[in-house]
Coordinates of C-alpha atoms in Angstrom, one line a residue:
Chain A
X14 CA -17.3 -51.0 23.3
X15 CA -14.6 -51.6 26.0
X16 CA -13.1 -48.2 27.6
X17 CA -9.4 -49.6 25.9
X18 CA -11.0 -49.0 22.0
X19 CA -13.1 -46.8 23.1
X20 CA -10.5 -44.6 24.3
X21 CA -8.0 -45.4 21.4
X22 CA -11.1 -44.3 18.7
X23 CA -11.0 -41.4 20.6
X24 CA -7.3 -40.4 20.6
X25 CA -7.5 -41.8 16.8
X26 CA -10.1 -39.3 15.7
X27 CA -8.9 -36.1 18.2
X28 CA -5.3 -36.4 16.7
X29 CA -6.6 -37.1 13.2
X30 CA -8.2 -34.0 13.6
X31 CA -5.0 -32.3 14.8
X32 CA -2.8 -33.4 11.8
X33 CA -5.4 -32.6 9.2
X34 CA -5.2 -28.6 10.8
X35 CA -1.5 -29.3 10.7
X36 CA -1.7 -29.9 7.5
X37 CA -3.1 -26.8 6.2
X38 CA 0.1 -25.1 6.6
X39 CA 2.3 -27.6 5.3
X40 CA 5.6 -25.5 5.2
X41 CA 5.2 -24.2 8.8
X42 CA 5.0 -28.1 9.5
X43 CA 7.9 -28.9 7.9
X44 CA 10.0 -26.1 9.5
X45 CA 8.5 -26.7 13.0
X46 CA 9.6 -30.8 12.3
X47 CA 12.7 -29.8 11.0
X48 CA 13.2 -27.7 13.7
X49 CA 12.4 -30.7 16.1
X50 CA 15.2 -32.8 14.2
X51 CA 17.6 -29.8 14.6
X52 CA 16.9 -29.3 18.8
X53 CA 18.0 -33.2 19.3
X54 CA 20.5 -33.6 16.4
X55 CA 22.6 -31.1 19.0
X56 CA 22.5 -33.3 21.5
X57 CA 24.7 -35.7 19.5
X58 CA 26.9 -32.7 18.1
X59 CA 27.6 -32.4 21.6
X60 CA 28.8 -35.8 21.9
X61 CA 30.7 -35.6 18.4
X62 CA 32.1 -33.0 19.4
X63 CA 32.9 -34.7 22.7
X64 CA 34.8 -37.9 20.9
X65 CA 36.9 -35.1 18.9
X66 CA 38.6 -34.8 22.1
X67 CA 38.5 -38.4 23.1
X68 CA 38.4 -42.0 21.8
X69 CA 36.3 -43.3 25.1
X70 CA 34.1 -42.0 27.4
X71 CA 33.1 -44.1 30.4
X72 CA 35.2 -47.2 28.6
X73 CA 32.6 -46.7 25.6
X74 CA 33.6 -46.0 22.1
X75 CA 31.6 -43.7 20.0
X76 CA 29.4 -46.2 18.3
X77 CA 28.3 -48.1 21.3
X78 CA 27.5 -44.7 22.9
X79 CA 25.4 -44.0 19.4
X80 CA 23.2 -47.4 19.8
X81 CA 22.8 -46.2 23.5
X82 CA 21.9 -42.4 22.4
X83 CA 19.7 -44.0 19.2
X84 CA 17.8 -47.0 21.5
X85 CA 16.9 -44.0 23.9
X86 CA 16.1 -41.3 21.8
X87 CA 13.7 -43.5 19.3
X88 CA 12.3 -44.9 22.1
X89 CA 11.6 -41.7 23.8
X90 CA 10.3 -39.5 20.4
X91 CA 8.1 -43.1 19.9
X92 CA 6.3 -41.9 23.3
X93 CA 7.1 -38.3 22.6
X94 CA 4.7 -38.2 19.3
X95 CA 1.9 -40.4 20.9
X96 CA 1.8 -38.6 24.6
X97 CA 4.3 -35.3 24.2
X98 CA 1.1 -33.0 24.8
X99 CA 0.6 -34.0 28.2
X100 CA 2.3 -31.6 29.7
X101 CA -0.4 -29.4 28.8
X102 CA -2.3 -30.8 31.4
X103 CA -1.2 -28.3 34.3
X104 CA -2.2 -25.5 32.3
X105 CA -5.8 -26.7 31.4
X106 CA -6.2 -27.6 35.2
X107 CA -5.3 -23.8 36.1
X108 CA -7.2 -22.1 33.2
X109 CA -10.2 -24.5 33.8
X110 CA -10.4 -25.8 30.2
X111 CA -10.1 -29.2 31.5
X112 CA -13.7 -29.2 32.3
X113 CA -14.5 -28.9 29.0
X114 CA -12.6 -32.3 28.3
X115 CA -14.8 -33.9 31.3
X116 CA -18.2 -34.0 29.5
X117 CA -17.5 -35.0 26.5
X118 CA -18.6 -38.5 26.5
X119 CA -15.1 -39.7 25.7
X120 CA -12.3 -41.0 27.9
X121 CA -9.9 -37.9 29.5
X122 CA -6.8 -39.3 29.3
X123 CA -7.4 -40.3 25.4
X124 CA -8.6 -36.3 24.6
X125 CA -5.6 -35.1 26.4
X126 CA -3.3 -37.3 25.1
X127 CA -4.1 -36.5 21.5
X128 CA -4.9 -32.6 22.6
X129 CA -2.9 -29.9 20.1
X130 CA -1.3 -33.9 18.9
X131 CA 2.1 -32.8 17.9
X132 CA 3.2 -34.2 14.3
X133 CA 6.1 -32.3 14.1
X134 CA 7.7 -34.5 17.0
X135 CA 8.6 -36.8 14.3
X136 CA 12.0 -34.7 13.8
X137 CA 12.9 -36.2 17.1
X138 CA 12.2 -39.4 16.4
X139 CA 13.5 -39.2 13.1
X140 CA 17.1 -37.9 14.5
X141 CA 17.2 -40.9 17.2
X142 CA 16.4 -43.8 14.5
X143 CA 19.2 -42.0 11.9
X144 CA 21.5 -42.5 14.9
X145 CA 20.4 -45.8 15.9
X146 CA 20.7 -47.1 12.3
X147 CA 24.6 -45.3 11.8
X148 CA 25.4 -47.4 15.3
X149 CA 24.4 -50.6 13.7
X150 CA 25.8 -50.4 10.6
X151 CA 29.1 -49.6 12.5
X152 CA 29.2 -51.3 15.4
X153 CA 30.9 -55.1 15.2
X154 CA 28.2 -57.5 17.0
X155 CA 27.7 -61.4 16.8
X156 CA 24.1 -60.9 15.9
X157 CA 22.5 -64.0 17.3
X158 CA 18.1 -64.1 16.8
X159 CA 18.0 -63.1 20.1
X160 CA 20.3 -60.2 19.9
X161 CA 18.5 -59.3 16.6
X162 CA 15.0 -59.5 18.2
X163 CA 16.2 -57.5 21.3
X164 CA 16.3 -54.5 19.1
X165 CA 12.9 -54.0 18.4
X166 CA 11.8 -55.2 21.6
X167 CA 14.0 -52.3 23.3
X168 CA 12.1 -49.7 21.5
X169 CA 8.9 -51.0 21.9
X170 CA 9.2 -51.4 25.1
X171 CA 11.3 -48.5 25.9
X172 CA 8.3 -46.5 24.7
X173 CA 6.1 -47.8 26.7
X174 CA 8.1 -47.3 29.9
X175 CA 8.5 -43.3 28.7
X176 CA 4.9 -43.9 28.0
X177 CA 4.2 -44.2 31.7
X178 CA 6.1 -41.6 33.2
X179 CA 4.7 -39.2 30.7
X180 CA 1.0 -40.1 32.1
X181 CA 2.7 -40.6 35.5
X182 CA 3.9 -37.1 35.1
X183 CA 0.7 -35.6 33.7
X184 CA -1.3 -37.1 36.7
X185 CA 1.1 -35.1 39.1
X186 CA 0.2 -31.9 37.6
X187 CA -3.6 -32.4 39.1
X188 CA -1.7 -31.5 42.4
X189 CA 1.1 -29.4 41.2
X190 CA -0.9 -27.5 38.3
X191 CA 2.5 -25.2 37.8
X192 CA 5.2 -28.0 37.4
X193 CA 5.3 -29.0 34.0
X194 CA 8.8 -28.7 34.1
X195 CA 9.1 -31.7 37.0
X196 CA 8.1 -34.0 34.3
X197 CA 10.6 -32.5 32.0
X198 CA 13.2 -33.3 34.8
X199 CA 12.2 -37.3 34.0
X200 CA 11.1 -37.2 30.2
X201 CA 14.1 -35.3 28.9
X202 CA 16.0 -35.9 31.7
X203 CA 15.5 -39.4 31.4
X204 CA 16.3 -39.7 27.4
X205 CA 19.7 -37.4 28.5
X206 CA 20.7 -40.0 31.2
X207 CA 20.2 -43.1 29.2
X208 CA 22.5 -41.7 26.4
X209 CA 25.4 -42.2 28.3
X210 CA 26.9 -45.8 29.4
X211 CA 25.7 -46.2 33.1
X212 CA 29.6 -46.4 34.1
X213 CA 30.1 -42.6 33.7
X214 CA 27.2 -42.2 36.5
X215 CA 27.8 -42.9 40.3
X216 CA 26.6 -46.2 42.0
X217 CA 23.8 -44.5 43.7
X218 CA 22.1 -42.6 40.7
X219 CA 22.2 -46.0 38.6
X220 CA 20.6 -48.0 41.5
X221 CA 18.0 -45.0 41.7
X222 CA 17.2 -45.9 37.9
X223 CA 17.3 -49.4 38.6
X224 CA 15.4 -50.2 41.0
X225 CA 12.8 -46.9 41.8
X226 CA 12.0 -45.4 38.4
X227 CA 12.8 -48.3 36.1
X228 CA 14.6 -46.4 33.1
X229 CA 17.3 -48.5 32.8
X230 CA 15.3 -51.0 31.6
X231 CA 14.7 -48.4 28.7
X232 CA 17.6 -49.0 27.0
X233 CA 21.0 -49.6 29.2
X234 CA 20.0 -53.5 30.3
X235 CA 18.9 -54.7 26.7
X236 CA 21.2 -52.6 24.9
X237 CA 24.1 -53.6 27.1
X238 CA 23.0 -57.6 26.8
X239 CA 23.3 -56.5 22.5
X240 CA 26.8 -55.0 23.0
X241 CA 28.0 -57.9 25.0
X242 CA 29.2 -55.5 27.8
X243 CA 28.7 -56.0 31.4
X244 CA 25.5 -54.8 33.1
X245 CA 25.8 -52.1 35.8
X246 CA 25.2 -53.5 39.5
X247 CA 26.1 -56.7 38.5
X248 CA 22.6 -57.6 37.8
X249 CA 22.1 -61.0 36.7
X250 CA 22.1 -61.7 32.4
X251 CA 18.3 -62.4 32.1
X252 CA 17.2 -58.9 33.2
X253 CA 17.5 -57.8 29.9
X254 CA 14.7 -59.8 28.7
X255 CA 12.5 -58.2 31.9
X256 CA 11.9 -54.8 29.9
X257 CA 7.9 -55.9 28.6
X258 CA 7.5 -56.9 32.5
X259 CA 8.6 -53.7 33.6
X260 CA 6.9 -51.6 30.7
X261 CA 3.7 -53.6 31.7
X262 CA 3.7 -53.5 35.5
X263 CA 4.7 -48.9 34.8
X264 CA 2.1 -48.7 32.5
X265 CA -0.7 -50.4 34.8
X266 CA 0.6 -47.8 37.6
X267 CA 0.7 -44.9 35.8
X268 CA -2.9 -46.0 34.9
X269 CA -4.0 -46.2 38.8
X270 CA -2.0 -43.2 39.2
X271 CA -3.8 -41.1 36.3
X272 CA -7.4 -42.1 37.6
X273 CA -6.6 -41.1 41.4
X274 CA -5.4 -37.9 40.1
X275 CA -8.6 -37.4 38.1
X276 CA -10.6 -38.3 40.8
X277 CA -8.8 -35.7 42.8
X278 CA -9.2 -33.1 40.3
X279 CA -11.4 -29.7 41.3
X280 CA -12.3 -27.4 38.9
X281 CA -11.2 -24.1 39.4
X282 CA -14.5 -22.8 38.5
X283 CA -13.0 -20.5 35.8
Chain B
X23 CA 17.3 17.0 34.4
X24 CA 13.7 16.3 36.4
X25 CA 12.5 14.4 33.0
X26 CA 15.2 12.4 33.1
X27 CA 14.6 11.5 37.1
X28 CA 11.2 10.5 36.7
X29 CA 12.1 8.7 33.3
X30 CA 14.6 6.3 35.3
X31 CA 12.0 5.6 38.3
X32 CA 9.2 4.7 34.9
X33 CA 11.9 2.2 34.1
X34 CA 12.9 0.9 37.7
X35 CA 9.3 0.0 38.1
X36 CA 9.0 -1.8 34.9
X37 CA 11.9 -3.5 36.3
X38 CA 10.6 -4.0 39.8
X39 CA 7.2 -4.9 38.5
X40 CA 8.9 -7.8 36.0
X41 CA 10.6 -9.4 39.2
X42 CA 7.3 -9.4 41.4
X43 CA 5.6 -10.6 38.1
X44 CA 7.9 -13.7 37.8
X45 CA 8.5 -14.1 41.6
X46 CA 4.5 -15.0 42.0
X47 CA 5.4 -18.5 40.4
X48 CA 6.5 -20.6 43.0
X49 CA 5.7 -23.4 42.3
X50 CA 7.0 -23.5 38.7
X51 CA 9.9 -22.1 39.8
X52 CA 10.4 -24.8 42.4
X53 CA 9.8 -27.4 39.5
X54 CA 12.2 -25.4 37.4
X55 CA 14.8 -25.6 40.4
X56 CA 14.4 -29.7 40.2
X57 CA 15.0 -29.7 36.9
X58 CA 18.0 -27.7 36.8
X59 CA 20.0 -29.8 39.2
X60 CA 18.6 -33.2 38.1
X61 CA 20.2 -32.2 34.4
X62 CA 23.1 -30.4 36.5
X63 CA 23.8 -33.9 38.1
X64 CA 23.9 -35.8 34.7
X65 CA 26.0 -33.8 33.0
X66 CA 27.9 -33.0 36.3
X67 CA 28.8 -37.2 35.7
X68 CA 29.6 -36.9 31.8
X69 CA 31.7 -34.0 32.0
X70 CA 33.7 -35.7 35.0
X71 CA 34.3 -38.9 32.3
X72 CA 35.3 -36.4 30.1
X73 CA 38.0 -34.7 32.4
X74 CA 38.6 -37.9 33.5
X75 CA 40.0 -39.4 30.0
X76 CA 41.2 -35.8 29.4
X77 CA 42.3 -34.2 32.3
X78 CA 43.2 -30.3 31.6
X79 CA 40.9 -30.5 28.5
X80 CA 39.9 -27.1 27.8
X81 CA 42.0 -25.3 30.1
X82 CA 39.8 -26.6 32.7
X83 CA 40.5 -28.8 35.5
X84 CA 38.1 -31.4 37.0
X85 CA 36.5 -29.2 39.7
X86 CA 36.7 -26.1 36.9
X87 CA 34.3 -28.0 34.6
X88 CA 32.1 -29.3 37.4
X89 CA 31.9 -25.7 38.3
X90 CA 31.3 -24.9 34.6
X91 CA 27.9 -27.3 34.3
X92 CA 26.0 -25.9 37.3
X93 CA 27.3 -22.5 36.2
X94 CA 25.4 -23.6 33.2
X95 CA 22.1 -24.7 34.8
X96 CA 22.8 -21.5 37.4
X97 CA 22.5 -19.1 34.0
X98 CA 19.9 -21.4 31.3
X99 CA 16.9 -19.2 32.5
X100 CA 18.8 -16.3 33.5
X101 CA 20.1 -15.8 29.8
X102 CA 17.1 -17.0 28.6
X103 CA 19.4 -19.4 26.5
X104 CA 16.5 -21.4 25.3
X105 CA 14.0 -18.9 24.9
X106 CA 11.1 -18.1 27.4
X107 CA 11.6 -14.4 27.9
X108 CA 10.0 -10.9 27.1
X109 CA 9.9 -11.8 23.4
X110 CA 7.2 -14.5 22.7
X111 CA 4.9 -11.4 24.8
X112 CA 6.3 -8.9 22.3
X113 CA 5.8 -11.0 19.0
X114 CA 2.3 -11.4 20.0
X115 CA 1.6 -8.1 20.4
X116 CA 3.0 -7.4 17.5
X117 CA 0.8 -10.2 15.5
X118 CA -2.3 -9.0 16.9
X119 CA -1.6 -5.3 16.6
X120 CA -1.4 -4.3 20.2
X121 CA 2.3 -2.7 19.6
X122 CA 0.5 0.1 18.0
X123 CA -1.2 1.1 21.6
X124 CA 2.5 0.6 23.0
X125 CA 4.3 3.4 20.5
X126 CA 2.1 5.8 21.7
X127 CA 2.8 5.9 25.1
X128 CA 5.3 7.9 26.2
X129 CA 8.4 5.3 26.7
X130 CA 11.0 4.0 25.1
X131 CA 9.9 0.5 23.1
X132 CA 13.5 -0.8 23.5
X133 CA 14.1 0.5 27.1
X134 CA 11.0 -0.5 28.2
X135 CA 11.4 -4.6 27.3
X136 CA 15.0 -4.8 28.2
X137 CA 13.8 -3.0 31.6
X138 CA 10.9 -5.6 32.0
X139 CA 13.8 -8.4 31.0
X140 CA 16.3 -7.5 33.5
X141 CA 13.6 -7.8 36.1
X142 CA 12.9 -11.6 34.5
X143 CA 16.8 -12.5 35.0
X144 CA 17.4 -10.8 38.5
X145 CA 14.7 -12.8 39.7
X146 CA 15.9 -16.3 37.6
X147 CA 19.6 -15.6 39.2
X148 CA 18.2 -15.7 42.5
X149 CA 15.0 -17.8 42.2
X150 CA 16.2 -20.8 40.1
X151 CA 20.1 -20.2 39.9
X152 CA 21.2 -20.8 43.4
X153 CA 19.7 -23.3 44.6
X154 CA 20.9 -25.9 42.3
X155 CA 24.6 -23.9 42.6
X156 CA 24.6 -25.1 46.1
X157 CA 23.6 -28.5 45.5
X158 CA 26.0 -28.6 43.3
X159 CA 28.8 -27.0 45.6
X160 CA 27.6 -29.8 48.1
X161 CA 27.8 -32.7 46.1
X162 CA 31.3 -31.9 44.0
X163 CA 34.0 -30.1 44.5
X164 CA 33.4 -26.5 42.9
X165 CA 36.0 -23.7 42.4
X166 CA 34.4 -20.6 43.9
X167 CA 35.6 -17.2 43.4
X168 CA 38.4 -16.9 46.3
X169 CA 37.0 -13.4 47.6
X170 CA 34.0 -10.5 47.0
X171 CA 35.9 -9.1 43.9
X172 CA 35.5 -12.0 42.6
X173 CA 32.2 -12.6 42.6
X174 CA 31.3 -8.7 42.0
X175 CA 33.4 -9.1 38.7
X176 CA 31.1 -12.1 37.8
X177 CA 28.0 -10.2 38.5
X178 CA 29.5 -7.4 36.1
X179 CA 29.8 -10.0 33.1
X180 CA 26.5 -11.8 34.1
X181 CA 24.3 -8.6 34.2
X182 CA 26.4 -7.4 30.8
X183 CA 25.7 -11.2 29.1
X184 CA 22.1 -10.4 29.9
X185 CA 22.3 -7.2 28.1
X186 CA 23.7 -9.0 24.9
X187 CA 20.9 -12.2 25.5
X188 CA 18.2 -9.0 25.1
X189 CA 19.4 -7.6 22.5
X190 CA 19.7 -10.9 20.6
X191 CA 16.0 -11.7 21.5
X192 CA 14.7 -8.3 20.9
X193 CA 15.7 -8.2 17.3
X194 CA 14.4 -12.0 16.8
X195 CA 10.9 -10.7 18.8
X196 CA 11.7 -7.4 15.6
X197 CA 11.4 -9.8 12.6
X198 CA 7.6 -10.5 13.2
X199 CA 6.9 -6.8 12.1
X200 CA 8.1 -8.8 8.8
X201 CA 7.5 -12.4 9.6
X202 CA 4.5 -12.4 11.4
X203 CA 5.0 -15.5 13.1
X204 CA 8.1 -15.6 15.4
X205 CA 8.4 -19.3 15.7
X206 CA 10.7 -20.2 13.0
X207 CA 13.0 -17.3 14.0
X208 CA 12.4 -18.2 18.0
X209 CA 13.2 -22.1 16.8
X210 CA 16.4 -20.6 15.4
X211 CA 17.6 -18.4 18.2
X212 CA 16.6 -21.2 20.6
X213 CA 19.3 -23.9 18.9
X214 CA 22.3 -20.8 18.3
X215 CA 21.5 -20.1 22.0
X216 CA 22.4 -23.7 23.7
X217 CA 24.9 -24.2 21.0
X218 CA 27.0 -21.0 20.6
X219 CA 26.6 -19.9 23.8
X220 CA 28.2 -23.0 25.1
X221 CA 25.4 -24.7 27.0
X222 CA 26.1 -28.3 25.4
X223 CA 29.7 -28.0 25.4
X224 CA 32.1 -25.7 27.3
X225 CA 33.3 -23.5 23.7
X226 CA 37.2 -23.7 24.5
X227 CA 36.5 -27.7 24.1
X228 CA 35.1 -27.1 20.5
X229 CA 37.9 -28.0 18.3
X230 CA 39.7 -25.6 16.0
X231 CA 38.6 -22.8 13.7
X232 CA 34.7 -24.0 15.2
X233 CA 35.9 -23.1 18.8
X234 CA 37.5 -19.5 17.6
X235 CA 34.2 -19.1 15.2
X236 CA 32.2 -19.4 18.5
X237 CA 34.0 -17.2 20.5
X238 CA 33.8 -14.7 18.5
X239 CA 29.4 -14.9 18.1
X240 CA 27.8 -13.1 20.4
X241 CA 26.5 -15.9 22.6
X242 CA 29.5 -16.4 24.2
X243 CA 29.0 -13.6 25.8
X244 CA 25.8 -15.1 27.8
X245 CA 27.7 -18.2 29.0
X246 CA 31.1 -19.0 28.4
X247 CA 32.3 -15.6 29.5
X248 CA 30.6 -15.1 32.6
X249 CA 31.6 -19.3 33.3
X250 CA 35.4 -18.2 32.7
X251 CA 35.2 -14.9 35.0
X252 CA 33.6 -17.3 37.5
X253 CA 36.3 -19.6 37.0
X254 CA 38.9 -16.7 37.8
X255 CA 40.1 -17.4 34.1
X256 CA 40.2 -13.8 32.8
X257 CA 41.6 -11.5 35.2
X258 CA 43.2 -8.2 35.0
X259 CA 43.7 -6.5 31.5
X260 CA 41.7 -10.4 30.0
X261 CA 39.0 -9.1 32.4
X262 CA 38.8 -6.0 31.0
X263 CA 38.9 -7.4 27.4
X264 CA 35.8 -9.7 28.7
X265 CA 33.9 -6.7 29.4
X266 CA 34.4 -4.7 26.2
X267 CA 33.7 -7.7 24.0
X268 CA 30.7 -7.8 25.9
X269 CA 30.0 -4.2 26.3
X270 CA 31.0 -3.9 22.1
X271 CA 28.5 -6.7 21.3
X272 CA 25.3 -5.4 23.2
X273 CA 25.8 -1.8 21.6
X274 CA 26.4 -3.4 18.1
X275 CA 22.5 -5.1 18.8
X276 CA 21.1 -2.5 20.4
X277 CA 21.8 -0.2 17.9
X278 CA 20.6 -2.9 15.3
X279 CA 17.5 -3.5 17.3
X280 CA 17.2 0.2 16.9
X281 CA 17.2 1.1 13.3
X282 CA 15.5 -2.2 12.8
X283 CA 12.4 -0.7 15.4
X284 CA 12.6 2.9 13.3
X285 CA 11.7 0.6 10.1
X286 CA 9.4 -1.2 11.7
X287 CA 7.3 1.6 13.4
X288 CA 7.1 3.4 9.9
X289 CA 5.3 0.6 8.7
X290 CA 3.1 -0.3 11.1
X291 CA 1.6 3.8 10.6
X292 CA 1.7 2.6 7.0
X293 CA -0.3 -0.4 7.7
X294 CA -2.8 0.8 10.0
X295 CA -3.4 3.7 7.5

C-alpha cells in the first residue's frame, strides 16, 4: 500500500473511531457543535453590528465583505474539522504520549491528525457556508463559468492552504512544545485577516500575506477576481487562477517541514 | 487580631504561589504575546476603517479606538475573557470529588480561588499585556494616560474588573456541583465574555437599547470600563460612578457565589454520606 492510502486508512479509521465515541453522548455533541456555530457566528455579529454604524468599510459593502468572511471561514472550518487537533501536538511532545503514536505501525502525522478528531468543528463550518450562501444570494455578480467555477475552487483550495499551515504549525511545536498559541496567531489569525477586504490593511501586512505566507491566495485574489474588484498590489488578473499552485507547492512544504520536525523529535522519556 | 494576620499571609501566598505558577511558562507566554499583537494589529487596521468612515464613532477618536484594541489584547488573558482561568481546575475537582479534601482545610473556598486568580491576572498584566501595548504604542498613535493618576486610577478599575471576571467564573466553575460537566456553562460564559464585555466591539458602538443592555451586564466591567478609564473618559464624580458599578457588581456575585457554595457544600456531605 503506498504511505498516501496508507496514511488516509489510518486517519479514516482513528477519526471513525472518534465520532462513534462522540456519538455516545449525542446531546453533549450537539451542544459542543452548537456551541462551535455560536463562537464564530460572533465574529459576523461583530461585523453586523459594525455596518449598523456604516454603509462601507474599506470601500466594501456588507455583502462583498460576507463572500469574503464566508470564502474564508468555510475554507478554514473545511481544514479546521480535518486537522483542528493538531495543536495537540505540543502537549503530547511535553507529556511524552507521542511515543506512543510512534510504534504503531501507522503513519504519525495521520494518528495525530485524526487524534481526539473533533466533529463538533462542523458548527464552524456550518456558520461560514450559511454566510457564504446569504453573500451570494445577495450580492449582484455577472456569473460567467469561470466565475461560477472559482467558487468551489476557492474553498477547496483555500483548505488546503489552511491545511498546510496547520501541519506547518504542528511541526513547529517539536521545537517549541509550549506554543500552541503561535499557530493560533496564523490559523485564527489568518481566517480573521482574510475577512476583511485587503484595502483596510497597510501595504506592508498585505505584501507579507502575499508573497511570504500565501493566504491571500485563500480567499482575497479569487474572491476579488468573483467580485470584479481590483486586486491589492496591483497583481496581475491571472493570479487568481494560481491558488491550486500555491495550495500544492504549501502543502508539499508543510510535508518536508512535518518530517524534519519528526526527525528532530526526542522523547522526553516520560 | 493574630488569626486574622496569619489568615492574610495564607492568602498572599496563594497569591504569590499562583504568579510563580504561571510565570514558569515562558514559552507559552511568549507564544501568547505573538498572538496578542498579531490579532492587535488586524483589528488595529479594521477599527482604523471604521473610524475612518466614521470618525468620532463611539465617542472615540481615531487614536482613542486604536488605544481601545490593544487595550483589548493588553486585558483578553488578564480578565480571563475567554476562559482559561482557576475554574476549569475547580470544575474538575469538583467532578472527581477532590473538593471534598479542599472544604476541610482550614480556608476559605471562595477566598482561596479568587486569591490563586489574582495571582493568574497580575502575572497576565505584566507577562502577556505589555508587551503587545508597546508594540502597539510604537506602531499607532495611542492616547496614554497624561500623568501617574492616571494610570493608578486604571489599575484601580483593572484589579476591580478582575474581581467581577472571578466572581463571574466562580459561579460558572459552582454549577458543576449540579451539572457535572462545566463545558456547556464554560462554552456559555466564554461567548457572553468576548461579547458583553466588549472584546469584539467597543459597547458604546453597539447601537441602541443593545449598547445600554450591555452596559449595564456585568462584563462591562472587565473591558469597556477599565478601556474608558484608560482613555481618560470617566473622570471625577463618572470615575467614581465607574468604581461603584464595579465595586456593586462583584459584591452582588460574590455574595451569589456564596450562598450558591453554602448549597453546594451541603450536598456534597449529602452525597458522600
Amino acid at each position: 500500500m503506498s504511505p498516501l492510502r496508507e496514511g488516509l486508512r489510518a486517519y479514516r479509521l482513528i477519526s471513525a473511531m472518534w465520532i462513534r465515541s462522540l456519538m455516545a453522548y449525542r446531546l453533549s455533541f450537539a451542544m459542543t457543535a452548537l456551541g462551535n456555530f455560536a463562537v464564530t457566528a460572533f465574529d459576523f455579529v461583530a461585523i453586523l453590528l459594525m455596518f449598523s454604524q456604516v454603509d462601507r468599510l474599506g470601500g466594501y459593502s456588507l455583502a462583498e465583505i460576507a463572500f469574503l468572511y464566508g470564502a474564508s471561514c468555510t475554507a478554514f472550518g473545511l481544514a479546521d474539522v480535518a486537522l483542528g487537533s493538531m495543536d495537540r501536538l505540543g502537549r503530547r511532545v511535553r507529556d511524552g504520549t507521542l511515543d506512543t503514536l510512534l510504534v504503531r505501525p501507522a503513519p504519525v502525522l495521520a494518528q495525530v491528525a485524526a487524534d481526539r478528531f473533533g466533529l463538533h468543528r462542523v458548527g464552524r463550518l456550518a456558520q461560514g457556508t450559511l454566510v457564504l450562501a446569504y453573500a451570494l444570494v445577495v450580492l449582484d455578480i455577472d456569473w460567467t463559468p469561470l466565475k461560477v467555477l472559482m467558487v468551489p475552487l476557492m474553498l477547496l483550495c483555500g483548505a488546503g492552504i489552511f491545511a498546510a499551515v496547520f501541519v506547518g504549525g504542528a511541526a513547529f511545536q517539536f521545537v517549541a512544545q509550549d506554543a500552541a498559541e503561535v499557530q493560533n496567531a496564523f490559523t485564527y489569525g489568518g481566517t480573521t485577516l482574510l475577512q476583511y477586504p485587503p484595502t483596510v490593511f497597510a501595504k506592508d501586512l498585505v505584501r507579507g500575506v502575499t508573497f511570504v505566507l500565501p493566504l491571500a491566495f485563500v480567499n482575497w485574489l479569487p474572491a476579488l477576481y468573483v467580485l470584479g474588484r481590483p486586486y491589492p498590489l496591483d497583481l496581475p488578473s491571472w493570479v487568481a487562477f494560481t491558488p491550486p499552485l500555491v495550495a500544492a507547492a504549501l502543502l508539499a512544504l508543510a510535508g518536508v517541514v512535518w518530517r524534519a520536525g519528526l526527525r528532530s523529535y526526542r522523547s522526553t522519556g516520560s | 487580631m493574630l488569626v486574622r494576620a496569619g489568615r492574610f499571609r495564607l492568602y498572599a501566598a496563594v497569591t504569590e504561589g499562583s504568579f510563580r505558577r504561571y510565570a514558569t511558562y515562558r514559552m507559552a507566554t511568549a507564544a501568547g504575546i505573538f498572538t496578542n499583537t498579531v490579532f492587535g494589529l488586524i483589528l488595529a487596521y479594521t477599527y482604523l476603517a471604521l473610524w475612518d468612515e466614521r470618525p468620532g464613532l463611539g465617542g472615540y477618536d481615531q487614536s482613542q479606538a486604536l488605544t481601545y484594541v490593544w487595550l483589548g489584547q493588553a486585558l483578553l488573558t488578564v480578565m480571563a475573557l475567554m476562559g482559561g482561568g482557576f475554574e476549569g481546575e475547580l470544575i474538575e475537582r469538583i467532578r472527581t470529588g477532590d473538593i471534598a479534601v479542599d472544604l476541610y482545610r482550614p480556608a476559605d473556598l471562595q477566598l482561596w480561588w479568587l486569591a490563586a486568580d489574582v495571582g493568574r491576572a497580575a502575572f497576565q498584566l505584566i507577562g502577556r499585556g505589555i508587551v503587545p501595548m508597546v508594540f502597539g504604542a510604537l506602531v499607532f498613535d495611542l492616547t496614554l494616560p497624561p500623568d501617574a493618576l492616571g494610570w493608578l486610577a486604571f489599575l484601580v478599575a483593572a484589579v476591580l474588573g478582575v474581581v467581577v471576571s472571578y466572581a463571574i467564573r466562580y459561579l460558572v466553575a459552582l454549577s458543576a456541583f449540579w451539572l457535572m460537566d462545566g463545558a456547556g456553562v464554560t462554552q456559555v460564559a466564554m461567548l457572553a465574555g468576548t461579547f458583553f464585555s466588549g472584546m469584539l466591539l467597543p459597547l458604546n458602538v453597539f447601537p441602541g437599547a443593545l449598547g445600554e443592555f450591555a452596559r449595564a451586564l456585568p462584563w462591562s466591567a472587565l473591558l469597556q470600563m477599565p478601556a474608558d478609564v484608560f482613555l481618560g473618559e470617566r473622570s471625577g464624580t463618572a470615575l467614581l460612578r465607574t468604581y461603584a458599578f464595579q465595586i456593586g457588581w462583584a459584591a452582588a456575585l460574590l455574595t451569589v457565589g456564596r450562598l450558591l457554595q453554602a448549597v453546594a457544600t451541603r450536598r456534597v456531605v449529602v452525597q458522600g454520606g
